[in-house]
mmCIF file of C-alpha atoms in Angstrom:
data_model
loop_
_atom_site.group_PDB
_atom_site.id
_atom_site.type_symbol
_atom_site.label_atom_id
_atom_site.label_comp_id
_atom_site.label_asym_id
_atom_site.label_seq_id
_atom_site.Cartn_x
_atom_site.Cartn_y
_atom_site.Cartn_z
ATOM 1 C CA MET A 27 0.000 0.000 0.000
ATOM 2 C CA THR A 28 1.163 3.517 -0.762
ATOM 3 C CA GLY A 29 0.955 7.065 0.579
ATOM 4 C CA ASN A 30 1.294 8.172 4.168
ATOM 5 C CA MET A 31 -0.818 5.250 5.483
ATOM 6 C CA HIS A 32 0.697 1.801 5.127
ATOM 7 C CA HIS A 33 -0.473 -1.465 5.764
ATOM 8 C CA GLY A 34 8.586 -7.757 23.336
ATOM 9 C CA ILE A 35 10.650 -8.397 25.304
ATOM 10 C CA ARG A 36 8.847 -11.082 27.287
ATOM 11 C CA LYS A 37 10.552 -14.257 28.435
ATOM 12 C CA SER A 38 10.236 -16.574 25.499
ATOM 13 C CA ALA A 39 12.615 -18.009 22.993
ATOM 14 C CA GLY A 40 11.040 -16.101 20.138
ATOM 15 C CA ILE A 41 11.427 -12.632 21.640
ATOM 16 C CA LEU A 42 15.007 -13.253 22.777
ATOM 17 C CA VAL A 43 16.163 -11.815 19.486
ATOM 18 C CA GLY A 44 15.008 -8.405 20.665
ATOM 19 C CA ILE A 45 17.509 -8.459 23.508
ATOM 20 C CA LEU A 46 20.372 -8.472 21.075
ATOM 21 C CA ALA A 47 19.504 -4.979 19.785
ATOM 22 C CA LEU A 48 21.589 -3.230 22.414
ATOM 23 C CA VAL A 49 23.448 0.010 22.725
ATOM 24 C CA PHE A 50 26.353 0.421 25.127
ATOM 25 C CA PHE A 51 25.536 2.671 28.032
ATOM 26 C CA SER A 52 27.272 3.243 31.372
ATOM 27 C CA ASN A 53 28.143 -0.027 33.118
ATOM 28 C CA GLY A 54 25.962 -2.255 30.980
ATOM 29 C CA PHE A 55 23.526 -2.178 28.111
ATOM 30 C CA VAL A 56 20.058 -0.832 27.520
ATOM 31 C CA LEU A 57 17.667 -1.714 24.792
ATOM 32 C CA ALA A 58 17.551 0.646 21.847
ATOM 33 C CA GLN A 59 13.758 0.371 22.161
ATOM 34 C CA ASP A 60 12.139 -0.102 25.574
ATOM 35 C CA ASN A 61 11.486 -3.845 25.617
ATOM 36 C CA PRO A 62 9.468 -4.347 22.420
ATOM 37 C CA GLY A 63 6.648 -6.800 22.985
ATOM 38 C CA GLU A 64 6.546 -6.390 26.758
ATOM 39 C CA CYS A 65 3.612 -3.974 27.069
ATOM 40 C CA LEU A 66 1.564 -1.287 25.323
ATOM 41 C CA SER A 67 1.907 2.440 25.835
ATOM 42 C CA ALA A 68 -1.265 4.350 26.709
ATOM 43 C CA ASP A 69 -1.618 5.508 23.086
ATOM 44 C CA GLU A 70 -1.010 2.013 21.732
ATOM 45 C CA ALA A 71 -3.627 0.568 24.072
ATOM 46 C CA ALA A 72 -6.059 3.311 23.034
ATOM 47 C CA LEU A 73 -5.473 2.596 19.340
ATOM 48 C CA ALA A 74 -6.056 -1.123 19.874
ATOM 49 C CA GLN A 75 -9.290 -0.357 21.718
ATOM 50 C CA LEU A 76 -10.481 2.045 19.018
ATOM 51 C CA MET A 77 -9.682 -0.562 16.372
ATOM 52 C CA ASN A 78 -11.692 -3.238 18.125
ATOM 53 C CA ASP A 79 -14.546 -0.854 18.946
ATOM 54 C CA TYR A 80 -14.761 -0.047 15.235
ATOM 55 C CA ARG A 81 -14.799 -3.727 14.290
ATOM 56 C CA GLN A 82 -17.494 -4.504 16.825
ATOM 57 C CA ALA A 83 -19.605 -1.581 15.623
ATOM 58 C CA GLU A 84 -19.435 -3.207 12.182
ATOM 59 C CA GLY A 85 -20.560 -6.560 13.589
ATOM 60 C CA LEU A 86 -17.105 -8.153 13.673
ATOM 61 C CA ALA A 87 -15.287 -9.881 16.507
ATOM 62 C CA PRO A 88 -12.479 -8.028 18.295
ATOM 63 C CA VAL A 89 -8.911 -9.064 17.517
ATOM 64 C CA PRO A 90 -6.554 -10.195 20.328
ATOM 65 C CA VAL A 91 -3.599 -7.842 20.821
ATOM 66 C CA THR A 92 -0.612 -10.142 21.198
ATOM 67 C CA VAL A 93 3.022 -10.227 22.214
ATOM 68 C CA SER A 94 4.647 -11.341 18.952
ATOM 69 C CA LEU A 95 2.799 -8.977 16.651
ATOM 70 C CA THR A 96 3.280 -6.054 19.044
ATOM 71 C CA ALA A 97 7.014 -6.760 19.189
ATOM 72 C CA VAL A 98 7.123 -6.481 15.395
ATOM 73 C CA ALA A 99 4.997 -3.314 15.401
ATOM 74 C CA GLN A 100 7.053 -1.609 18.118
ATOM 75 C CA TRP A 101 10.338 -2.490 16.440
ATOM 76 C CA HIS A 102 9.020 -1.159 13.138
ATOM 77 C CA VAL A 103 7.971 2.266 14.425
ATOM 78 C CA TRP A 104 11.339 2.506 16.169
ATOM 79 C CA ASP A 105 13.101 1.668 12.901
ATOM 80 C CA GLN A 106 10.960 4.145 10.973
ATOM 81 C CA ASP A 107 11.612 6.932 13.456
ATOM 82 C CA VAL A 108 15.329 6.322 14.010
ATOM 83 C CA ASN A 109 16.584 4.914 10.701
ATOM 84 C CA HIS A 110 14.031 6.290 8.209
ATOM 85 C CA PRO A 111 14.112 3.352 5.766
ATOM 86 C CA HIS A 112 11.300 4.870 3.695
ATOM 87 C CA GLY A 113 11.911 7.397 0.968
ATOM 88 C CA GLY A 114 11.921 7.518 -2.801
ATOM 89 C CA GLU A 115 10.179 4.409 -4.069
ATOM 90 C CA CYS A 116 10.456 2.715 -0.646
ATOM 91 C CA ASN A 117 7.220 3.271 1.277
ATOM 92 C CA LEU A 118 6.324 2.988 4.960
ATOM 93 C CA HIS A 119 6.413 -0.814 4.902
ATOM 94 C CA SER A 120 10.183 -0.645 4.362
ATOM 95 C CA TRP A 121 12.807 -1.733 6.911
ATOM 96 C CA SER A 122 16.408 -0.651 7.345
ATOM 97 C CA ASP A 123 19.401 -2.982 7.482
ATOM 98 C CA GLY A 124 19.032 -3.310 11.234
ATOM 99 C CA SER A 125 20.928 -6.531 12.057
ATOM 100 C CA LEU A 126 17.872 -8.097 13.737
ATOM 101 C CA TRP A 127 16.057 -8.209 10.413
ATOM 102 C CA THR A 128 16.737 -8.195 6.707
ATOM 103 C CA PRO A 129 16.234 -4.857 4.926
ATOM 104 C CA VAL A 130 13.146 -4.336 2.799
ATOM 105 C CA CYS A 131 12.394 -1.646 0.246
ATOM 106 C CA TYR A 132 8.644 -2.039 -0.090
ATOM 107 C CA THR A 133 7.415 -0.610 -3.364
ATOM 108 C CA ALA A 134 3.985 0.247 -4.735
ATOM 109 C CA ASP A 135 3.887 -2.870 -6.908
ATOM 110 C CA HIS A 136 4.197 -5.126 -3.811
ATOM 111 C CA ALA A 137 7.140 -6.900 -5.452
ATOM 112 C CA ASN A 138 8.785 -7.320 -2.042
ATOM 113 C CA ALA A 139 5.644 -8.303 -0.142
ATOM 114 C CA SER A 140 7.339 -11.396 1.264
ATOM 115 C CA GLY A 141 9.570 -9.042 3.232
ATOM 116 C CA MET A 142 6.462 -7.958 5.132
ATOM 117 C CA TRP A 143 4.893 -11.394 5.442
ATOM 118 C CA ASP A 144 8.093 -12.866 6.899
ATOM 119 C CA LYS A 145 8.810 -10.183 9.515
ATOM 120 C CA PRO A 146 6.866 -11.765 12.427
ATOM 121 C CA ARG A 147 8.799 -15.015 11.965
ATOM 122 C CA GLU A 148 12.067 -13.152 11.560
ATOM 123 C CA ILE A 149 11.651 -10.823 14.555
ATOM 124 C CA THR A 150 10.426 -13.607 16.879
ATOM 125 C CA ALA A 151 12.888 -16.268 15.664
ATOM 126 C CA ASN A 152 9.922 -18.350 14.468
ATOM 127 C CA ALA A 153 8.044 -18.262 17.767
ATOM 128 C CA TYR A 154 5.274 -16.791 15.626
ATOM 129 C CA THR A 155 4.817 -18.937 12.523
ATOM 130 C CA GLY A 156 2.135 -17.089 10.569
ATOM 131 C CA ASN A 157 2.334 -14.290 8.029
ATOM 132 C CA GLY A 158 2.104 -10.638 8.996
ATOM 133 C CA PHE A 159 0.182 -7.876 7.220
ATOM 134 C CA GLU A 160 0.781 -4.238 8.118
ATOM 135 C CA ILE A 161 -1.138 -1.006 7.853
ATOM 136 C CA ALA A 162 0.950 2.077 8.599
ATOM 137 C CA TYR A 163 0.304 5.748 9.196
ATOM 138 C CA TRP A 164 2.552 8.808 9.324
ATOM 139 C CA THR A 165 2.016 12.449 10.159
ATOM 140 C CA SER A 166 4.508 15.299 10.368
ATOM 141 C CA GLY A 167 3.295 15.989 13.902
ATOM 142 C CA THR A 168 2.652 13.477 16.659
ATOM 143 C CA ALA A 169 0.467 10.536 15.715
ATOM 144 C CA SER A 170 -2.683 10.070 17.767
ATOM 145 C CA PRO A 171 -4.832 6.938 18.047
ATOM 146 C CA GLU A 172 -7.823 8.820 16.654
ATOM 147 C CA GLY A 173 -5.850 10.306 13.777
ATOM 148 C CA ALA A 174 -4.362 6.962 12.756
ATOM 149 C CA LEU A 175 -7.693 5.145 12.765
ATOM 150 C CA SER A 176 -9.408 7.981 10.917
ATOM 151 C CA GLY A 177 -6.698 7.924 8.264
ATOM 152 C CA TRP A 178 -7.088 4.199 7.724
ATOM 153 C CA GLN A 179 -10.874 4.434 7.665
ATOM 154 C CA GLY A 180 -10.591 7.022 4.896
ATOM 155 C CA SER A 181 -8.523 4.696 2.719
ATOM 156 C CA PRO A 182 -10.643 1.886 1.200
ATOM 157 C CA GLY A 183 -7.721 -0.524 0.962
ATOM 158 C CA HIS A 184 -6.712 -0.069 4.595
ATOM 159 C CA ASN A 185 -10.302 -0.113 5.792
ATOM 160 C CA ASP A 186 -10.771 -3.469 4.063
ATOM 161 C CA VAL A 187 -7.825 -4.905 6.006
ATOM 162 C CA ILE A 188 -9.273 -3.689 9.311
ATOM 163 C CA LEU A 189 -12.742 -5.085 8.558
ATOM 164 C CA ASN A 190 -11.667 -8.312 6.824
ATOM 165 C CA ALA A 191 -13.409 -7.176 3.655
ATOM 166 C CA GLY A 192 -12.705 -8.202 0.090
ATOM 167 C CA MET A 193 -9.503 -10.203 -0.285
ATOM 168 C CA TRP A 194 -9.105 -10.243 3.527
ATOM 169 C CA GLU A 195 -12.410 -11.974 4.256
ATOM 170 C CA SER A 196 -10.788 -15.402 4.547
ATOM 171 C CA PHE A 197 -8.893 -14.194 7.636
ATOM 172 C CA ASN A 198 -12.059 -13.110 9.469
ATOM 173 C CA PRO A 199 -11.640 -12.665 12.315
ATOM 174 C CA TRP A 200 -7.951 -11.843 12.404
ATOM 175 C CA PRO A 201 -6.351 -14.284 14.909
ATOM 176 C CA ALA A 202 -3.876 -11.715 16.264
ATOM 177 C CA MET A 203 -2.726 -8.130 15.943
ATOM 178 C CA GLY A 204 0.049 -5.927 17.268
ATOM 179 C CA VAL A 205 0.251 -2.176 17.778
ATOM 180 C CA GLY A 206 3.172 0.259 17.643
ATOM 181 C CA MET A 207 3.242 4.057 17.962
ATOM 182 C CA ARG A 208 6.206 6.424 18.104
ATOM 183 C CA THR A 209 6.416 10.146 17.300
ATOM 184 C CA GLY A 210 4.568 10.558 13.977
ATOM 185 C CA TYR A 211 4.268 6.837 13.214
ATOM 186 C CA ALA A 212 1.541 4.328 13.962
ATOM 187 C CA VAL A 213 1.296 0.766 12.691
ATOM 188 C CA ILE A 214 -0.963 -2.228 13.148
ATOM 189 C CA TRP A 215 0.278 -5.708 12.293
ATOM 190 C CA PHE A 216 -2.356 -8.364 11.654
ATOM 191 C CA GLY A 217 -1.371 -12.016 11.863
ATOM 192 C CA SER A 218 -2.685 -14.992 9.906
ATOM 193 C CA THR A 219 -2.486 -17.399 12.871
ATOM 194 C CA THR A 220 -2.945 -17.298 16.631
ATOM 195 C CA ASP A 221 0.014 -16.136 18.710
ATOM 196 C CA PRO A 222 1.509 -18.791 21.008
ATOM 197 C CA GLN A 223 3.054 -15.977 23.050
ATOM 198 C CA GLY A 224 -0.408 -14.847 24.134
ATOM 199 C CA THR A 225 -1.953 -11.436 24.640
ATOM 200 C CA ILE A 226 -0.315 -8.235 25.830
ATOM 201 C CA SER A 227 -1.478 -5.537 28.249
ATOM 202 C CA GLU A 228 -0.893 -1.843 28.818
ATOM 203 C CA CYS A 229 2.326 -0.887 30.573
ATOM 204 C CA ASP A 230 2.153 -0.324 34.313
ATOM 205 C CA ASN A 231 5.235 1.752 35.051
ATOM 206 C CA ILE A 232 7.554 -0.995 33.836
ATOM 207 C CA PRO A 233 11.108 0.412 33.939
ATOM 208 C CA THR A 234 13.540 0.132 31.070
ATOM 209 C CA ARG A 235 15.515 -3.021 31.719
ATOM 210 C CA GLN A 236 19.264 -2.624 32.257
ATOM 211 C CA LEU A 237 21.115 -5.656 30.950
ATOM 212 C CA THR A 238 24.640 -6.956 31.414
ATOM 213 C CA TRP A 239 26.173 -9.820 29.510
ATOM 214 C CA GLY A 240 25.648 -11.998 32.583
ATOM 215 C CA SER A 241 21.935 -11.273 32.696
ATOM 216 C CA ILE A 242 21.644 -11.838 28.951
ATOM 217 C CA LYS A 243 23.247 -15.265 29.284
ATOM 218 C CA ALA A 244 21.023 -16.144 32.228
ATOM 219 C CA LEU A 245 17.923 -15.083 30.322
ATOM 220 C CA TYR A 246 19.058 -17.042 27.298
ATOM 221 C CA ARG A 247 19.430 -20.186 29.391
ATOM 222 C CA THR A 248 15.962 -19.681 30.852
ATOM 223 C CA GLN A 249 14.372 -19.059 27.484
ATOM 224 C CA GLY A 250 16.174 -21.878 25.769
ATOM 225 C CA SER A 251 14.682 -24.389 28.170
ATOM 226 C CA GLU A 252 11.062 -23.340 27.585
#
């Protein structure tokens, strides 16, 4: 999809990959993004609620907001905001060469659509096995939940994704979705299968996790045994 609107770290083997995106700071490491897939910001939770309210008003079932898809969504808005992989023929579905994922220049002809479909598997190290489908929104100001949903509702192609209309009817209801918002960016990732990582909740003053190599190894051992 084209234009300005384009379609954690929780303990689990699949989300471990997020831990490896670290920047050196002080006496240890901190995540470049605050624990993607761990919880939803207030705006992200509001957008998820608005999305499901809209679906229910149209007679459709709400979609579970899940760990794996939210990890992908939160990483993507971080990548969009920090690395700006979109530009020229590469639209908002594009990804930078970010080490945790393969780069994607997503073009209007959808020639690189597999780069989108594969991202949930790639980001979660195959903890999530289904395909992912994204709708994305950008504004030069600060994105709001209401503004993002309104933008998508005004675009027939994006509205069809939200409401499982047309070519998306076979996925009705979507088994999973994830939400990410950062500065002017907002994205929703819909998944083709249920998420074994389960659902995700709004953040409750969860601090940014400080990690040392020792704690990373300990977490890896814990996750590897699950």
